[in-house]
Coordinates of C-alpha atoms and ligand atoms in Angstrom, one line a residue:
M19 CA 20.3 63.2 3.6
N20 CA 17.3 64.8 1.5
Q21 CA 14.1 63.1 2.6
I22 CA 12.2 63.7 -0.5
T23 CA 15.1 62.5 -3.0
D24 CA 14.9 58.9 -4.0
Y25 CA 18.6 58.1 -4.1
T26 CA 17.6 54.5 -5.6
K27 CA 17.4 55.7 -9.3
Y28 CA 21.1 56.9 -9.5
N29 CA 24.1 55.0 -10.7
K30 CA 26.5 57.8 -9.3
I31 CA 26.3 59.9 -6.9
A32 CA 28.6 62.5 -5.1
V33 CA 29.0 64.3 -1.7
M34 CA 30.5 67.8 -2.0
G35 CA 32.1 68.2 1.6
G36 CA 33.3 71.2 3.3
T37 CA 32.9 74.0 5.4
F38 CA 31.5 76.4 2.8
N39 CA 32.1 79.4 5.1
P40 CA 31.2 80.9 2.6
I41 CA 30.3 78.7 -0.5
H42 CA 31.8 80.6 -3.6
T43 CA 31.9 80.3 -7.5
G44 CA 35.2 77.9 -7.0
H45 CA 33.0 75.5 -5.4
L46 CA 30.2 75.4 -7.7
V47 CA 32.4 74.9 -10.8
A48 CA 34.5 72.4 -9.2
A49 CA 31.2 70.3 -8.4
E50 CA 29.8 71.0 -11.9
A51 CA 33.3 70.1 -13.4
V52 CA 33.6 66.8 -11.3
R53 CA 29.9 66.1 -12.3
Q54 CA 30.6 66.2 -15.8
Q55 CA 33.7 64.4 -16.2
L56 CA 32.5 61.5 -13.8
G57 CA 29.1 61.3 -15.4
I58 CA 27.7 61.8 -11.7
E59 CA 23.9 62.4 -11.6
R60 CA 23.4 64.1 -8.4
V61 CA 25.6 66.0 -6.3
I62 CA 25.0 66.4 -2.5
F63 CA 26.5 69.6 -0.9
V64 CA 27.1 68.7 2.9
P65 CA 28.2 71.8 5.0
S66 CA 30.1 70.3 7.8
G67 CA 28.8 70.4 11.2
K68 CA 31.0 69.8 13.9
P69 CA 34.1 68.2 12.3
P70 CA 36.8 66.3 14.7
H71 CA 39.7 68.3 13.4
K72 CA 38.7 72.0 14.0
E73 CA 37.1 74.3 16.2
S74 CA 33.8 75.9 14.4
D75 CA 31.7 78.4 15.3
P76 CA 28.1 77.2 16.0
M77 CA 26.5 80.4 15.5
L78 CA 27.7 80.4 11.7
T79 CA 26.4 77.0 11.0
E80 CA 22.8 77.9 9.9
H81 CA 24.2 80.9 7.7
R82 CA 26.6 78.4 5.8
Y83 CA 23.7 75.9 5.4
L84 CA 21.3 78.6 4.0
M85 CA 24.1 80.2 2.0
T86 CA 24.7 76.9 0.1
V87 CA 21.0 76.4 -0.5
L88 CA 21.0 79.6 -2.2
A89 CA 24.0 79.4 -4.3
T90 CA 22.8 75.5 -5.5
V91 CA 19.3 76.3 -5.7
T92 CA 19.3 76.8 -9.7
N93 CA 21.2 73.6 -10.5
P94 CA 18.8 70.8 -10.9
H95 CA 21.7 68.0 -10.6
F96 CA 22.6 69.8 -6.9
E97 CA 21.0 69.6 -3.6
V98 CA 21.9 70.5 0.0
S99 CA 21.8 68.1 2.8
R100 CA 21.4 69.1 6.5
I101 CA 22.8 65.9 7.7
E102 CA 25.7 67.1 9.5
V103 CA 24.6 70.4 10.5
D104 CA 21.8 68.7 12.4
R105 CA 23.8 66.1 13.8
T106 CA 24.9 66.4 17.5
G107 CA 28.3 65.7 18.6
L108 CA 31.2 65.3 16.3
T109 CA 30.6 64.9 12.7
Y110 CA 32.5 62.1 11.1
T111 CA 32.6 61.5 6.8
V112 CA 32.2 57.9 7.3
D113 CA 29.0 58.3 9.3
T114 CA 27.5 60.8 6.5
I115 CA 28.6 57.9 3.5
T116 CA 27.0 55.1 5.6
E117 CA 24.0 56.8 5.8
L118 CA 24.1 57.8 2.0
K119 CA 25.0 54.1 1.1
R120 CA 21.8 53.1 3.3
R121 CA 19.6 55.1 0.8
C122 CA 21.5 54.3 -2.7
R123 CA 21.2 50.7 -4.7
E124 CA 23.8 48.4 -3.8
D125 CA 25.7 49.0 -7.1
C126 CA 25.6 52.8 -7.0
R127 CA 29.3 54.3 -6.9
I128 CA 29.8 56.8 -4.5
Y129 CA 32.3 59.9 -4.9
F130 CA 33.2 62.2 -2.0
I131 CA 34.8 65.7 -3.3
T132 CA 36.6 68.0 -1.3
G133 CA 39.6 70.1 -1.1
A134 CA 43.1 68.0 -1.9
D135 CA 44.4 69.4 1.6
A136 CA 41.5 67.8 3.7
I137 CA 42.1 64.5 1.8
S138 CA 45.7 64.4 2.4
E139 CA 44.8 64.0 6.1
I140 CA 42.4 61.1 5.1
L141 CA 44.3 58.7 7.3
K142 CA 43.7 60.8 10.6
W143 CA 40.0 60.5 9.8
K144 CA 37.7 57.9 11.4
E145 CA 37.9 54.4 10.1
P146 CA 39.5 55.5 6.4
E147 CA 39.8 52.0 5.1
R148 CA 35.8 51.7 5.7
L149 CA 35.6 54.9 4.2
L150 CA 37.7 54.4 1.0
S151 CA 35.8 51.0 0.5
M152 CA 32.3 52.8 0.7
C153 CA 33.5 55.4 -1.6
E154 CA 36.1 57.0 -4.2
F155 CA 37.7 60.4 -3.2
V156 CA 38.0 63.3 -5.7
A157 CA 40.4 65.9 -4.4
V158 CA 40.1 69.2 -6.2
T159 CA 43.2 71.7 -6.2
R160 CA 43.8 75.5 -6.6
P161 CA 46.0 76.3 -9.5
G162 CA 49.8 75.8 -8.2
Y163 CA 48.9 73.3 -5.5
N164 CA 51.8 71.4 -4.3
S165 CA 50.6 67.8 -4.2
S166 CA 53.7 66.2 -2.7
E167 CA 51.4 65.8 0.6
L168 CA 48.5 63.9 -0.8
K169 CA 50.8 61.6 -3.1
K170 CA 52.5 60.7 0.0
T171 CA 49.0 59.6 1.5
V172 CA 47.9 57.8 -1.4
N173 CA 51.2 56.0 -1.7
S174 CA 50.9 54.8 1.8
L175 CA 47.3 53.3 1.4
N176 CA 46.9 49.8 1.0
E177 CA 47.3 49.2 -2.7
S178 CA 43.5 48.0 -3.3
Y179 CA 42.9 51.5 -2.4
R180 CA 45.2 53.7 -3.9
G181 CA 43.0 54.0 -7.2
R182 CA 40.1 55.2 -5.2
I183 CA 42.1 58.8 -5.0
T184 CA 41.4 61.3 -8.2
L185 CA 43.5 64.6 -8.1
L186 CA 41.8 67.4 -10.4
E187 CA 42.8 71.0 -10.6
I188 CA 40.2 73.7 -11.0
P189 CA 41.4 77.0 -12.2
A190 CA 38.4 78.5 -10.7
L191 CA 39.4 77.6 -7.3
S192 CA 42.0 80.2 -7.3
I193 CA 38.8 81.8 -5.6
S194 CA 39.1 80.6 -1.5
S195 CA 36.6 81.2 1.5
T196 CA 39.3 82.7 3.1
D197 CA 40.0 85.3 0.4
I198 CA 36.2 86.1 0.5
R199 CA 36.2 86.7 4.2
H200 CA 38.9 89.1 4.2
R201 CA 37.5 90.9 1.4
V202 CA 34.2 91.5 3.3
L203 CA 36.4 92.8 6.3
S204 CA 38.1 95.3 4.5
G205 CA 35.1 96.3 2.5
Q206 CA 36.2 94.9 -0.9
T207 CA 33.7 93.8 -3.5
I208 CA 33.0 90.2 -3.4
K209 CA 30.9 90.7 -6.6
Y210 CA 31.1 87.7 -9.1
L211 CA 33.4 85.6 -6.6
V212 CA 30.1 84.4 -5.0
P213 CA 26.7 84.0 -6.7
S214 CA 24.4 87.2 -6.2
P215 CA 22.1 85.8 -3.7
V216 CA 25.2 84.9 -1.6
E217 CA 26.5 88.2 -1.8
E218 CA 23.1 89.7 -0.9
Y219 CA 22.6 87.2 2.0
I220 CA 26.2 88.4 3.5
L221 CA 25.4 92.0 3.2
K222 CA 22.1 91.5 4.6
F223 CA 23.5 89.6 7.9
G224 CA 26.6 91.6 8.0
L225 CA 28.3 88.6 7.9
Y226 CA 32.3 88.7 8.2
S227 CA 32.0 92.7 8.5
P228 CA 34.1 94.2 11.1
D229 CA 30.7 94.3 13.4
F230 CA 30.3 90.5 12.8
N231 CA 33.9 90.0 14.1
S232 CA 33.3 92.1 16.9
I233 CA 31.3 89.3 18.4
P234 CA 33.5 86.6 19.9
E235 CA 33.0 83.0 18.8
A236 CA 31.0 80.9 20.8
D237 CA 33.8 78.6 21.8
A238 CA 35.8 81.4 23.6
I239 CA 32.5 82.5 25.2
N240 CA 31.9 78.7 26.5
A241 CA 35.5 78.1 27.8
R242 CA 34.6 81.3 29.9
L243 CA 31.2 80.1 31.2
H244 CA 32.4 77.0 31.9
S245 CA 34.5 78.1 34.7
V246 CA 31.9 80.4 36.3
L247 CA 28.5 78.6 36.2
T248 CA 27.3 75.3 37.7
P249 CA 26.8 72.6 35.3
K250 CA 22.9 72.7 35.3
R251 CA 23.4 76.3 34.6
Y252 CA 25.7 75.9 31.8
K253 CA 23.5 73.4 30.1
H254 CA 20.6 76.1 30.6
T255 CA 22.3 78.4 28.6
Q256 CA 23.2 76.0 25.5
G257 CA 19.4 75.5 25.7
V258 CA 18.8 79.3 25.6
A259 CA 21.2 80.0 22.8
E260 CA 20.0 77.4 20.7
E261 CA 16.4 78.2 21.2
A262 CA 17.1 81.7 20.6
A263 CA 18.9 80.7 17.5
K264 CA 15.9 78.8 16.4
L265 CA 13.2 81.7 17.3
A266 CA 15.8 84.2 15.1
K267 CA 15.5 82.3 12.1
R268 CA 11.8 82.1 12.4
Y269 CA 11.3 85.8 12.9
G270 CA 14.2 87.0 10.6
A271 CA 16.3 88.4 13.6
D272 CA 20.2 88.1 13.3
I273 CA 20.8 84.3 14.3
R274 CA 24.5 84.9 15.6
K275 CA 23.2 88.0 17.9
A276 CA 20.4 85.5 19.3
Y277 CA 23.0 82.8 19.9
T278 CA 25.3 84.9 21.9
A279 CA 22.8 86.9 24.0
G280 CA 21.4 83.2 24.8
L281 CA 24.8 81.9 25.9
L282 CA 25.6 85.1 27.8
H283 CA 22.0 85.7 29.4
D284 CA 22.9 84.4 32.7
C285 CA 26.9 84.9 32.8
A286 CA 26.3 86.6 36.2
K287 CA 23.6 84.3 37.5
C288 CA 25.6 81.8 39.7
F289 CA 27.4 84.5 41.8
T290 CA 26.0 84.8 45.7
D291 CA 23.9 87.5 46.4
G292 CA 26.7 89.1 48.5
E293 CA 28.9 88.8 45.4
K294 CA 26.3 90.1 42.9
L295 CA 25.7 93.3 45.0
K296 CA 29.2 94.1 45.4
L297 CA 29.8 93.5 41.6
C298 CA 26.9 95.6 41.0
K299 CA 29.1 98.7 42.8
V300 CA 31.9 97.8 40.8
Y301 CA 30.1 97.7 37.2
G302 CA 27.7 100.8 38.6
V303 CA 24.4 99.0 38.2
K304 CA 22.1 101.1 39.9
L305 CA 19.9 99.5 42.3
D306 CA 16.3 100.4 43.0
D307 CA 14.1 99.2 45.9
V308 CA 13.0 95.9 44.3
L309 CA 16.6 94.9 43.3
K310 CA 17.7 96.2 46.7
A311 CA 15.0 93.5 47.9
Q312 CA 15.7 90.7 45.6
P313 CA 19.5 90.7 44.6
D314 CA 19.2 87.7 42.4
L315 CA 17.3 90.0 40.1
T316 CA 20.3 92.0 39.5
H317 CA 21.7 89.0 37.6
S318 CA 20.5 90.2 34.1
F319 CA 21.8 94.0 34.5
L320 CA 25.1 92.8 35.9
G321 CA 25.2 90.0 33.3
A322 CA 25.0 92.7 30.7
K323 CA 27.8 94.9 32.3
I324 CA 30.2 91.8 32.8
A325 CA 29.5 90.5 28.9
E326 CA 30.5 93.8 27.9
A327 CA 33.6 94.0 30.1
E328 CA 34.9 90.5 30.4
Y329 CA 33.7 88.8 27.3
G330 CA 34.1 91.8 24.9
I331 CA 30.5 92.2 23.7
R332 CA 29.9 95.9 22.0
D333 CA 26.4 95.2 20.4
K334 CA 23.8 97.1 22.3
D335 CA 21.0 95.2 21.2
I336 CA 22.8 92.0 22.4
L337 CA 23.6 93.8 25.8
N338 CA 19.9 94.7 26.1
A339 CA 18.5 91.4 25.6
I340 CA 20.7 90.2 28.4
A341 CA 19.9 93.2 30.6
Y342 CA 16.1 92.9 30.3
H343 CA 15.8 89.0 29.8
T344 CA 14.5 88.7 33.6
T345 CA 12.1 91.9 33.6
G346 CA 11.4 92.7 29.8
R347 CA 10.7 96.3 29.5
E348 CA 8.5 98.7 27.1
N349 CA 9.1 98.7 23.7
M350 CA 11.5 95.5 23.4
S351 CA 13.4 95.1 20.3
L352 CA 12.8 91.7 18.5
L353 CA 16.1 90.3 19.9
E354 CA 15.1 90.9 23.6
K355 CA 11.9 89.3 23.1
I356 CA 13.6 86.4 21.6
V357 CA 15.9 86.0 24.4
F358 CA 13.0 86.5 27.1
I359 CA 11.1 83.7 25.5
A360 CA 14.1 81.5 24.6
D361 CA 14.9 81.6 28.3
L362 CA 11.4 80.1 29.3
I363 CA 10.9 77.6 26.7
E364 CA 14.3 75.8 26.3
P365 CA 14.3 72.3 26.5
N366 CA 16.3 71.9 29.6
R367 CA 13.9 74.0 31.6
D368 CA 11.6 72.3 34.6
Y369 CA 8.1 72.3 33.8
F370 CA 6.0 75.4 35.2
K371 CA 2.3 76.2 35.1
G372 CA 1.6 77.9 31.7
L373 CA 4.8 76.6 30.0
D374 CA 3.1 74.6 27.1
K375 CA 1.2 77.9 26.1
I376 CA 4.3 79.8 25.8
R377 CA 5.8 77.5 23.7
K378 CA 3.1 77.3 21.2
L379 CA 2.7 81.1 21.1
A380 CA 6.4 81.3 20.8
Y381 CA 6.7 80.2 17.1
N382 CA 3.1 82.1 16.0
N383 CA 3.2 85.5 17.4
I384 CA 6.4 86.3 20.0
D385 CA 4.4 89.2 21.2
D386 CA 1.6 87.1 22.5
A387 CA 4.1 84.4 24.1
V388 CA 5.8 87.6 25.8
I389 CA 2.3 88.6 27.0
S390 CA 1.5 85.6 28.3
A391 CA 5.1 84.9 30.0
L392 CA 4.8 88.1 31.8
E393 CA 0.9 87.5 32.9
R394 CA 2.3 84.1 34.3
T395 CA 5.8 85.9 36.2
I396 CA 3.6 88.5 37.6
E397 CA 1.1 86.0 38.9
Y398 CA 3.9 83.7 40.2
N399 CA 5.4 86.5 41.8
R400 CA 2.7 87.9 43.5
E401 CA 1.7 84.4 44.9
R402 CA 5.1 84.5 46.6
K403 CA 4.6 87.9 48.0
R404 CA 7.4 89.3 45.9
V405 CA 7.5 92.9 44.7
I406 CA 7.1 93.1 40.8
H407 CA 9.7 95.0 39.3
P408 CA 8.0 97.7 37.3
L409 CA 10.2 97.1 34.2
G410 CA 7.8 93.9 33.9
L411 CA 4.4 95.8 34.4
A412 CA 5.3 98.7 32.1
A413 CA 6.5 95.8 29.3
L414 CA 3.0 94.2 29.8
K415 CA 1.1 97.4 29.8
Y416 CA 3.1 98.3 26.4
L417 CA 2.5 95.1 24.7
K418 CA -1.3 94.8 25.5
E419 CA -2.0 98.6 24.3
G420 CA 0.0 97.8 21.2
K421 CA -2.4 95.0 20.6
N422 CA -5.6 97.1 21.3
E423 CA -4.6 99.7 19.0
Q424 CA -4.0 97.1 16.3
H425 CA -7.6 96.0 16.9
Ligands
NAP5 P1 37.9 73.4 5.0 O1 38.7 73.7 6.2 O2 36.7 73.9 4.5 O3 38.9 73.6 3.7 C1 40.3 73.2 3.8 C2 40.9 73.5 2.3 O4 40.0 72.7 1.3 C3 40.4 74.9 1.9 O5 41.5 75.1 1.1 C4 39.0 74.9 1.4 O6 38.9 76.0 0.4 C5 39.3 73.6 0.6 N1 38.0 72.9 0.3 C6 37.2 72.7 1.3 N2 35.9 72.0 0.9 C7 36.1 71.9 -0.5 C8 35.2 71.7 -1.5 N3 34.1 70.9 -1.4 N4 35.7 71.9 -3.1 C9 37.1 72.6 -3.3 N5 37.6 72.9 -2.1 C10 37.4 72.6 -1.0 O7 37.4 71.7 5.0 P2 37.8 70.7 5.8 O8 37.1 70.9 7.3 O9 39.0 70.2 6.1 O10 36.8 69.5 5.5 C11 36.7 69.0 4.2 C12 35.5 68.0 4.4 O11 36.2 67.0 4.6 C13 34.5 68.3 5.2 O12 33.2 68.1 4.3 C14 34.8 67.6 6.5 O13 33.5 67.2 7.2 C15 35.8 66.6 6.0 N6 36.6 66.0 7.3 C16 36.4 64.8 7.4 C17 36.7 64.2 8.6 C18 36.4 63.2 9.7 O14 35.4 62.5 9.2 N7 37.3 62.6 10.4 C19 38.2 65.2 8.9 C20 38.5 66.2 8.2 C21 37.5 66.6 7.3 P3 37.9 77.3 0.7 O15 38.1 77.5 2.1 O16 37.7 77.9 -0.1 O17 36.4 76.4 0.9

């Protein structure tokens, strides 16, 4: 829940739960209508994290949360909680309500508002009876909704819980998130169907556009990575993806692209050196003298080719971030710098000399972090008498010259 809200002052509170992919005017009208009809003082929007009943795209989670904040910010009775988006593992409503109840007065009435379809499945949720004893449910529906499933569910409940589910038709819910996504994909307007800051946000990040949809979902990528990486390497790629997404958020880069590049940066890492060299031939990766002498270094260039051919990545910036994540290069894009740094600082990484300094710099000035990381890598490889790849030397020279020009 929100750390700065004192929930003990309220008599009636509601949680508005949903995926909000994206939030739209129908959700806002529904929340406000329920609030007014039931005399609710505070509505807490809780964008879902990883619900147990369906696959969700972790790359979209932060976008869904931020859009919900943008949509609700002008209503003094609304707030948004990160409780589910920040929870690791599966997110269950019963845990969310338990946490809220802990923060409220004993006699506070708690409501859970969501779509009627979801509530008609409530018997399959975790601890439905405890949930119903802690809060009342408001099932909001679109016009023309067939309520027979929900009625069946209500009738099968123990009599003491039957009165704890209320059905409310909301005409504005003829808008749906699915329709919004289809409209964006087919180039139709979504004006007035979502609040204008949400519309601008969707356009700014290209959410739901054909380009956006051309990036495969994280679950599909992970399923494949699972079978080609060792468990340790798989864990590292999850750490890099999450760190890259955080850095992208810090620097205003595309979070989904950063997450995807992070997931895939080492997709060619676990082949043997012999396999790497063979695959370089198959995919047309040119081998210079340094790569010939150190075949493991090919994994980043080969990874970019494999990400394109086998994982369906078409975005050039993602592919370059994979290709140059080990060496760097002159004039790196922001995404390239983010993946380069995320690879070094993600929390599962074993400690190396200089790591603390790079971690500190990463969120202050990404260029300084890349300079520090390149200097450290060059020193490390020189100590081991390895040839330094010219791309790394060029990257360092370029960034240092850029800094000197600024001064
Ligand atoms: P969903 O996939 O986002 O939505 C299912 C249907 O309900 C869609 O038609 C959707 O319309 C509508 N809807 C969803 N939230 C709504 C809201 N707040 N107001 C009005 N309409 C809404 O939802 P879901 O994933 O089934 O989950 C709904 C809520 O139930 C979430 O908070 C979820 O965490 C919770 N849940 C918990 C458990 C559990 O604890 N085991 C299991 C299932 C669901 P739009 O697409 O237009 O939003």
